[in-house]
Coordinates of C-alpha atoms and ligand atoms in Angstrom, one line a residue:
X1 CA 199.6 94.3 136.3
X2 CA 200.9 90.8 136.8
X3 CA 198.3 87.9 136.4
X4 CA 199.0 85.1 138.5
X5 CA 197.7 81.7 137.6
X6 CA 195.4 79.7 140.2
X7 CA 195.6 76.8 137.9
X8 CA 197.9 75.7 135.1
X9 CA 195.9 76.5 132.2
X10 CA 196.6 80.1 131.2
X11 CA 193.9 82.1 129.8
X12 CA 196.4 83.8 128.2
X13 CA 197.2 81.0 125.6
X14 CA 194.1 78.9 125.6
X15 CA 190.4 80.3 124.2
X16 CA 188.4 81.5 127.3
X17 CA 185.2 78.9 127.2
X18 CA 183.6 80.4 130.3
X19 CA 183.9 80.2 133.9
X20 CA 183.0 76.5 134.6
X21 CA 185.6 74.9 132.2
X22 CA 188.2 77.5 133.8
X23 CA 187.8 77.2 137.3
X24 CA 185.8 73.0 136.9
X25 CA 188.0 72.1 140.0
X26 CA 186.2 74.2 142.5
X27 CA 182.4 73.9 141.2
X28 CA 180.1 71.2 141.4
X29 CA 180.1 69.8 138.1
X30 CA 181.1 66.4 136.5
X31 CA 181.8 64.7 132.8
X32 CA 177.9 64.4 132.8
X33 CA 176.9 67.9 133.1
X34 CA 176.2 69.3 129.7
X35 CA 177.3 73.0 130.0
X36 CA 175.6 75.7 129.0
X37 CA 177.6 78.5 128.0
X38 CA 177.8 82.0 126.8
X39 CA 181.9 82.3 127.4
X40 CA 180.6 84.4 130.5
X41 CA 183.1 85.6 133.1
X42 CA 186.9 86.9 132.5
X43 CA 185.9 90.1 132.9
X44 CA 188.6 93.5 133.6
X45 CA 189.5 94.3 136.9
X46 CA 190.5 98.1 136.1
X47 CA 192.3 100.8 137.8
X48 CA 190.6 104.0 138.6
X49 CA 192.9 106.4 139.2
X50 CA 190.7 109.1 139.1
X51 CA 188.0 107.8 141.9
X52 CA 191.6 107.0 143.9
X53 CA 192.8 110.4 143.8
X54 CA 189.1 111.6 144.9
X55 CA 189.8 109.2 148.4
X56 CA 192.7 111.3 148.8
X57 CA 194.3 108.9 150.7
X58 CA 196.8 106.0 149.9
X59 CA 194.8 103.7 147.8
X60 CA 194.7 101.1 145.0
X61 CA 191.2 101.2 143.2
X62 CA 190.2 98.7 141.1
X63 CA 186.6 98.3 139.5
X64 CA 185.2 94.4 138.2
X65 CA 183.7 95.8 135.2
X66 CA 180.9 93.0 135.5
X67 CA 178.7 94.7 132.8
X68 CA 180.9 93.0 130.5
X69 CA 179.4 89.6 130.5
X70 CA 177.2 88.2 127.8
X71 CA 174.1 89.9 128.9
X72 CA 175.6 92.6 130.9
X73 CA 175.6 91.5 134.4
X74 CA 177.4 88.9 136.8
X75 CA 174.3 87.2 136.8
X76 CA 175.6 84.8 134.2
X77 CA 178.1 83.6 136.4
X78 CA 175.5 82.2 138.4
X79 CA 173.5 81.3 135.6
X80 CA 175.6 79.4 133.6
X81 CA 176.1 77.3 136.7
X82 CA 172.3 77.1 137.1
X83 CA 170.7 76.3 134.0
X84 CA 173.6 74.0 133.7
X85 CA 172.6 72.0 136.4
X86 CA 169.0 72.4 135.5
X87 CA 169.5 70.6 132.6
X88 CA 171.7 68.0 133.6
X89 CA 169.0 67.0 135.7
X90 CA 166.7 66.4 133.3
X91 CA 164.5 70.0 133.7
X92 CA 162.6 71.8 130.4
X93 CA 161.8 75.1 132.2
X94 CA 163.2 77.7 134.4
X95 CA 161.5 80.7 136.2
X96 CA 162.8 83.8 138.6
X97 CA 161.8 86.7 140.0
X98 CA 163.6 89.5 139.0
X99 CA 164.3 93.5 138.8
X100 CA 165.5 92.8 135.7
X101 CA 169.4 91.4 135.4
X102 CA 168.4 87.8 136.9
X103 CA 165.4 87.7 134.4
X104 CA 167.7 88.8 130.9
X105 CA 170.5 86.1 131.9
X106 CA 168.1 83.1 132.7
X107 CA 166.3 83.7 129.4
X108 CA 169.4 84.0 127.1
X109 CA 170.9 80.5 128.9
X110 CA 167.6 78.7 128.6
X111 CA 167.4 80.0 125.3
X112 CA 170.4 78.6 124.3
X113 CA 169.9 75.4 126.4
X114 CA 166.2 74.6 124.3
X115 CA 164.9 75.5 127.9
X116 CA 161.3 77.0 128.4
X117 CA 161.3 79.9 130.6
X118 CA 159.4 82.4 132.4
X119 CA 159.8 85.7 134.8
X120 CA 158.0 87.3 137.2
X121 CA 158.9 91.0 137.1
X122 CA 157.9 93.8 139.7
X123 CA 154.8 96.8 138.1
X124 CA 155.6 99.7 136.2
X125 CA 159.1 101.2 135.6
X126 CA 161.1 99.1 138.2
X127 CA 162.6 97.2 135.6
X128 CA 165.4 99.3 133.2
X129 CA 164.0 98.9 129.3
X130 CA 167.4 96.9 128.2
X131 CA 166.7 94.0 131.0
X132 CA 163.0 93.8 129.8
X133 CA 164.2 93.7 126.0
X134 CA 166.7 91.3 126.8
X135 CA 164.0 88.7 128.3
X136 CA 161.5 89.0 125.7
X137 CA 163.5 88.7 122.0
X138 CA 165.0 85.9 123.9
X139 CA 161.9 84.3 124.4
X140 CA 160.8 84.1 127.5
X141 CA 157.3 84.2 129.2
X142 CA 157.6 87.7 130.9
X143 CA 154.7 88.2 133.1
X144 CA 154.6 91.4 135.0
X145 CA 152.6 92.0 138.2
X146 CA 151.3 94.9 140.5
X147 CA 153.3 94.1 143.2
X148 CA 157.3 95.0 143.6
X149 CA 160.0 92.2 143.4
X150 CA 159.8 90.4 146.7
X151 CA 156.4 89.6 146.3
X152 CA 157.2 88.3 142.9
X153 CA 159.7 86.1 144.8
X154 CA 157.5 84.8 146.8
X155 CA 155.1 83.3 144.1
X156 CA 157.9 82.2 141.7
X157 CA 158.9 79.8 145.5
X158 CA 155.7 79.1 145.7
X159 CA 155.6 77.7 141.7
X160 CA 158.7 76.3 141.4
X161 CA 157.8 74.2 144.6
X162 CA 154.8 72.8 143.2
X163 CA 155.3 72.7 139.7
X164 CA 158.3 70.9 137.4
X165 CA 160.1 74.0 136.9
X166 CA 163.5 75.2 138.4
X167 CA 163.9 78.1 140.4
X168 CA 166.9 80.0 139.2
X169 CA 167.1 83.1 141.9
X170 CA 170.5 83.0 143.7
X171 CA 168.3 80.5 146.5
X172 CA 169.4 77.9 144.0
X173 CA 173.2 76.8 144.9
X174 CA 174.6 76.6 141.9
X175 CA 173.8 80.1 141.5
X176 CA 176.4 81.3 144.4
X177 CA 178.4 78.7 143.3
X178 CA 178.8 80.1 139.8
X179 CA 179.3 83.9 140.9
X180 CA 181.8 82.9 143.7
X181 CA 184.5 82.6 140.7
X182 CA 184.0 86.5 140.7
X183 CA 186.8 86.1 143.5
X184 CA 188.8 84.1 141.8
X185 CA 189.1 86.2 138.9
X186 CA 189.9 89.1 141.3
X187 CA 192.9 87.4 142.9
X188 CA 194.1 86.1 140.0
X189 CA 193.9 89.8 138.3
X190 CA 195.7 90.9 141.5
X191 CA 198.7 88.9 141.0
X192 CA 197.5 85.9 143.6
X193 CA 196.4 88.3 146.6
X194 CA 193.1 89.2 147.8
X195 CA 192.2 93.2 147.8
X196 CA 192.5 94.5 151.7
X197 CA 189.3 95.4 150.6
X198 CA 186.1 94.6 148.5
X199 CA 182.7 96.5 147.7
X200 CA 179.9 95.4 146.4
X201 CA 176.0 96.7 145.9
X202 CA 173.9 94.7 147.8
X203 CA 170.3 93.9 146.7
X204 CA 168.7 89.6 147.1
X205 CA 172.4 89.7 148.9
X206 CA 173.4 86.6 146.3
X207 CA 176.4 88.6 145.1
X208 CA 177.9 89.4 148.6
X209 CA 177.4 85.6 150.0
X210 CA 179.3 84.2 146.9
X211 CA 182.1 86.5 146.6
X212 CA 183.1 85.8 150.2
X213 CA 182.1 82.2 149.7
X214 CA 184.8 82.5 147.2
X215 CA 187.6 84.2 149.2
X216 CA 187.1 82.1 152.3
X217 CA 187.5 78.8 149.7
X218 CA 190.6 79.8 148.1
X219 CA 192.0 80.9 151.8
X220 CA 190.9 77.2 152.8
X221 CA 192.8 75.9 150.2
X222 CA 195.6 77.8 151.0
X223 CA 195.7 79.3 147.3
X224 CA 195.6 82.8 149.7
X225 CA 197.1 83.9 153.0
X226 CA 193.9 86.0 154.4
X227 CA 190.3 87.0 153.5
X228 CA 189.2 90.6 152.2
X229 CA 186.7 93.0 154.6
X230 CA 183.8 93.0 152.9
X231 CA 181.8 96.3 152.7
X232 CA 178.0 96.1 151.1
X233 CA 176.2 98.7 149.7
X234 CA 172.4 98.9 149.8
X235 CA 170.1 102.1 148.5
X236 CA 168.8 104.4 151.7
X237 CA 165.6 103.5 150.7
X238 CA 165.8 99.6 150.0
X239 CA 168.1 98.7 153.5
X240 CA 166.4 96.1 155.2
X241 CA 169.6 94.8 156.5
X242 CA 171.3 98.2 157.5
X243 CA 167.8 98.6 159.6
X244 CA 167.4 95.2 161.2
X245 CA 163.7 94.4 159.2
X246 CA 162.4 94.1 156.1
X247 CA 161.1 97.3 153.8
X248 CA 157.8 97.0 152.9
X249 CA 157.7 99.5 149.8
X250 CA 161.1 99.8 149.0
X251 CA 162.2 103.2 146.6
X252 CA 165.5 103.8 145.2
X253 CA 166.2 105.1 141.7
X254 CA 168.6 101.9 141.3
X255 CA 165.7 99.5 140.7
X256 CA 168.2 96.4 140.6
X257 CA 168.7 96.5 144.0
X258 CA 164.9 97.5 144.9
X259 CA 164.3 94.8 147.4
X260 CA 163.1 95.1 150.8
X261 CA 163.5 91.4 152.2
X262 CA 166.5 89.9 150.6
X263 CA 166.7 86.5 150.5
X264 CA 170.4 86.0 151.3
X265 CA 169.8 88.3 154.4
X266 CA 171.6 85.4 157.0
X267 CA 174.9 85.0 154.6
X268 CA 175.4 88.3 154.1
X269 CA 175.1 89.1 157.6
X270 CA 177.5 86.1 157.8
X271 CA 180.1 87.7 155.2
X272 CA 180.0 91.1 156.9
X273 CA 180.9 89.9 160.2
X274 CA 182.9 87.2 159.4
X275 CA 184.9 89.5 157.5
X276 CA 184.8 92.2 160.1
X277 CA 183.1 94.4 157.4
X278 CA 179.7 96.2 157.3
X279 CA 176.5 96.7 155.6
X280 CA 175.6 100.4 155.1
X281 CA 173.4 102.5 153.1
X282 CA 173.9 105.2 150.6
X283 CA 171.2 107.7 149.4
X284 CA 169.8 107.9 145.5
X285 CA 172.3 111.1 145.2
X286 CA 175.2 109.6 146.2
X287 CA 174.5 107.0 143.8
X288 CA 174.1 109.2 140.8
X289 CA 177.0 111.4 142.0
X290 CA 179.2 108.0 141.7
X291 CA 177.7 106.7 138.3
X292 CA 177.8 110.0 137.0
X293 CA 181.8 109.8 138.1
X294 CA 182.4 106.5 137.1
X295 CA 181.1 107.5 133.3
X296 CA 182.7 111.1 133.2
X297 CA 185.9 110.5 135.0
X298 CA 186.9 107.2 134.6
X299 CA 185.1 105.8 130.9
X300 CA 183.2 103.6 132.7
X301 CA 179.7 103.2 132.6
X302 CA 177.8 100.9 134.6
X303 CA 173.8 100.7 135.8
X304 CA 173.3 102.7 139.1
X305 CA 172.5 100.0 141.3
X306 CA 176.6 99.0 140.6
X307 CA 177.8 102.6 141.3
X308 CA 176.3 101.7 145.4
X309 CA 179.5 99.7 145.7
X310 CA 181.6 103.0 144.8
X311 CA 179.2 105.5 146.8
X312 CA 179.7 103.4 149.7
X313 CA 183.4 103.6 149.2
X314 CA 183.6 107.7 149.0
X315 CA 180.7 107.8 151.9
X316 CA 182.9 105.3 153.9
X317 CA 185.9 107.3 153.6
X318 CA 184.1 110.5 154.4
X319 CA 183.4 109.0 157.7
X320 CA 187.2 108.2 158.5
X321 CA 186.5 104.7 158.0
X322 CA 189.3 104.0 155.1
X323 CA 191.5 105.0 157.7
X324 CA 190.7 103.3 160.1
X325 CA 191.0 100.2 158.3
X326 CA 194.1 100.9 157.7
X327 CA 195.4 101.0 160.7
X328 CA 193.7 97.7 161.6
X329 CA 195.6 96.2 158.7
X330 CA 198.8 97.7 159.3
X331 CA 198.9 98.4 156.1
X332 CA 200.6 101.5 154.2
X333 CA 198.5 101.1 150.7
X334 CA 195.1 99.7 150.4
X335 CA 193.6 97.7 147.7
X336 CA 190.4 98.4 146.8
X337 CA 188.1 96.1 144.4
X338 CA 184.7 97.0 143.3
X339 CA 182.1 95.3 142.0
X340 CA 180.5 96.8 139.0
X341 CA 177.4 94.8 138.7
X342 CA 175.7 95.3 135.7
X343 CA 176.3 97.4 132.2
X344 CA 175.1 101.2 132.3
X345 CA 173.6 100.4 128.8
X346 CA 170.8 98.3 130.6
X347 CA 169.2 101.6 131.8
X348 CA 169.8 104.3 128.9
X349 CA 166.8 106.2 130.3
X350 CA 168.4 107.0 133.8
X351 CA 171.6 108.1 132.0
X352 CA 169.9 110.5 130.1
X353 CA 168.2 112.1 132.2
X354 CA 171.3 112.5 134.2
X355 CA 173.2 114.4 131.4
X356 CA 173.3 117.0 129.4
X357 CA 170.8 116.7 126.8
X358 CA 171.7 117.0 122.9
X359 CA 172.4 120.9 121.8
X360 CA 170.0 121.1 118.7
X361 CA 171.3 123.4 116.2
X362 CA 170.3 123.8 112.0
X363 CA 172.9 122.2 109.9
X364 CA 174.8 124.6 109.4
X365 CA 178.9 125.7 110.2
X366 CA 178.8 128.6 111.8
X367 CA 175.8 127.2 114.3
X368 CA 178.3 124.3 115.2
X369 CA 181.1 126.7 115.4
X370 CA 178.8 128.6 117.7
X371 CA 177.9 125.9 120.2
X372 CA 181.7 125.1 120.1
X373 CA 182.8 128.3 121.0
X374 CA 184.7 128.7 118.4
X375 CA 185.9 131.6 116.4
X376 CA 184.2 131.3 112.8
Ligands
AN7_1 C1 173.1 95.4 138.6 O1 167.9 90.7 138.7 O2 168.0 90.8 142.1 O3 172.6 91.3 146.1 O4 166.4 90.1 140.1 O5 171.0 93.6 139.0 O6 173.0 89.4 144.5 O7 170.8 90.6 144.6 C2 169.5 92.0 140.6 C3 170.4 92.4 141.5 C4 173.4 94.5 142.1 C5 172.2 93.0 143.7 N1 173.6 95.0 140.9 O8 172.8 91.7 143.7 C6 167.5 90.6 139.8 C7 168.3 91.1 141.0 C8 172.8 94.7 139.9 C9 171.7 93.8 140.0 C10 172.4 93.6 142.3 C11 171.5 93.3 141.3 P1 172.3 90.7 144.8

């Protein structure tokens, strides 16, 4: 696949330092901010020939294997950016809300900036044991309350509002500003074009407002000739924005993306329409059918709440809608770009009790040869 350069520098030949020193031109930094990095972005857009073969119609699939940042989600993209910022202007602590992704990346940058910082997560087992690991060997204040995530949001606004500590959910700009270079990466990795079309989970709706912010800034520059359609993905039972108001008690097994009043609800109503997309649902089986997929079929493993963007896809295309889009594009092949959000590694406990569990056998050959179906 070709690789086609939005700016001169070539990642190629020079060291990748992280998304702000690559892409510097289109974010708001300057010579004063002191950048806090973890090398985070330049992650693989990869084929999936396998899931494009299951659509059984003329397609390019590509996944952005986003699990392959430094703490396993996009979320550094925006945090980088965030605690960044936070630092430059003269900030010691951070805080977020978080269902788990948001609250592993904030404490690993303020870690590394000498930044105190705390979480707020949601009760029980909505947060994946790798994201709550993550957040406490790096240091940070991990409080847990009864409630679920949006009411943790709401008191980390309220905090942050009265007290000297930055709010680092994706409400804080440099956040969408730091994950809109997911786009870049994309058309750069597809040769200078823009997929026809690009799906994405869709939880606080952060991710889906700063990839199209993205798109629609390199078509402004005139780095691109059009804009992908932008299809989100939430979890049946966590669609606030699919019905029209917010969830109270949100369920889904994908506890990323268990939020029932997202706070980027406006933009990514914005990026749906403006992009002559949609925002639809897909149920806790389709989910697991597409992670389980993803890991069997393809070698990739992500979290569940990043397989949404693929269910959506095969749901989608189920319902004739691939089609249609591609006669409203006048277009002969389709490209196709999820988002894979976060690492499957986060959430070992779903995986396994998705698959086959461990044969146990005595140590001994012929047992082996046994379970093998072998002839001894
Ligand atoms: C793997 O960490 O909200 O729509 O607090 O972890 O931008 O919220 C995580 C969200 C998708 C949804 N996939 O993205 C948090 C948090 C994964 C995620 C989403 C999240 P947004």
């Amino acid at each position: 696949m070709s690789t086609h350069q939005l700016l001169p520098s070539s990642p190629a030949t020079l060291p990748w330092r992280g998304l702000i020193h690559r892409y510097r031109d289109f974010l708001p930094v300057s010579e004063n901010t002191p950048i806090v990095s973890l090398n985070e972005g330049n992650t693989p857009l990869v084929p999936c020939c396998h899931l494009a073969d299951a659509l059984r119609t003329d397609v390019e699939v590509f996944v952005k294997y986003e699990g392959l940042n430094p703490t396993g989600s996009f979320k550094d993209r925006g945090m980088t950016m965030a605690v960044s910022k936070a630092l430059e202007e003269g900030s010691r602590a951070v805080m977020c809300a978080s269902t788990g992704n948001t609250s592993a990346s904030a404490a690993a940058y303020a870690a590394r900036a000498g930044m105190t910082c705390a979480v707020l997560i949601p009760s029980g087992k909505n947060v994946a044991l790798g994201k709550l690991a993550q957040a406490s060997i790096a240091g940070a204040k991990v409080i847990r309350i009864a409630g679920n995530f949006d009411k943790a949001l709401e008191m980390v606004k309220q905090l942050t509002e009265r007290y000297p500590i930055t709010l680092v959910n994706s409400l804080n700009p440099y956040r969408i500003e730091g994950q809109k270079t997911g786009s870049f990466e994309i058309v750069e990795q597809l040769g200078g074009e823009p997929p026809d079309l690009h799906c994405i989970p869709v939880g606080n709706a952060g991710n889906i407002t700063a990839y199209w912010k993205g798109y629609k800034e390199l078509h402004e520059r005139g780095l691109t000739d059009r804009r992908p359609v932008m299809w989100g993905f939430q979890a049946e039972g966590a669609a606030p924005i699919v019905h029209g108001k917010p969830v109270p008690e949100p369920e889904t097994i994908a506890t990323a993306i268990r939020i029932g009043n997202p706070a980027s609800w406006k933009q990514a109503e914005a990026a749906r329409d403006e992009s002559h997309g949609l925002i639809d649902m897909v149920t806790d089986g389709e989910i697991t059918e597409a992670y389980r997929m993803l890991a069997s079929r393809e070698g990739i493993f992500c979290e569940p709440a990043s397989a949404a963007s693929v269910a959506g896809l095969l749901k989608m295309n189920k319902l004739g809608r691939l089609e249609e889009l591609r006669k409203r594009l006048g277009k002969k092949t389709l490209r196709i770009a999820c988002v894979l959000t976060g690492h499957g590694l986060k959430d070992p406990s779903y995986a396994t009790e998705c698959a086959e569990p461990p044969v146990e056998v005595p140590t001994d050959m012929a047992a082996v040869l046994e379970c093998l179906g072998l002839e001894p």
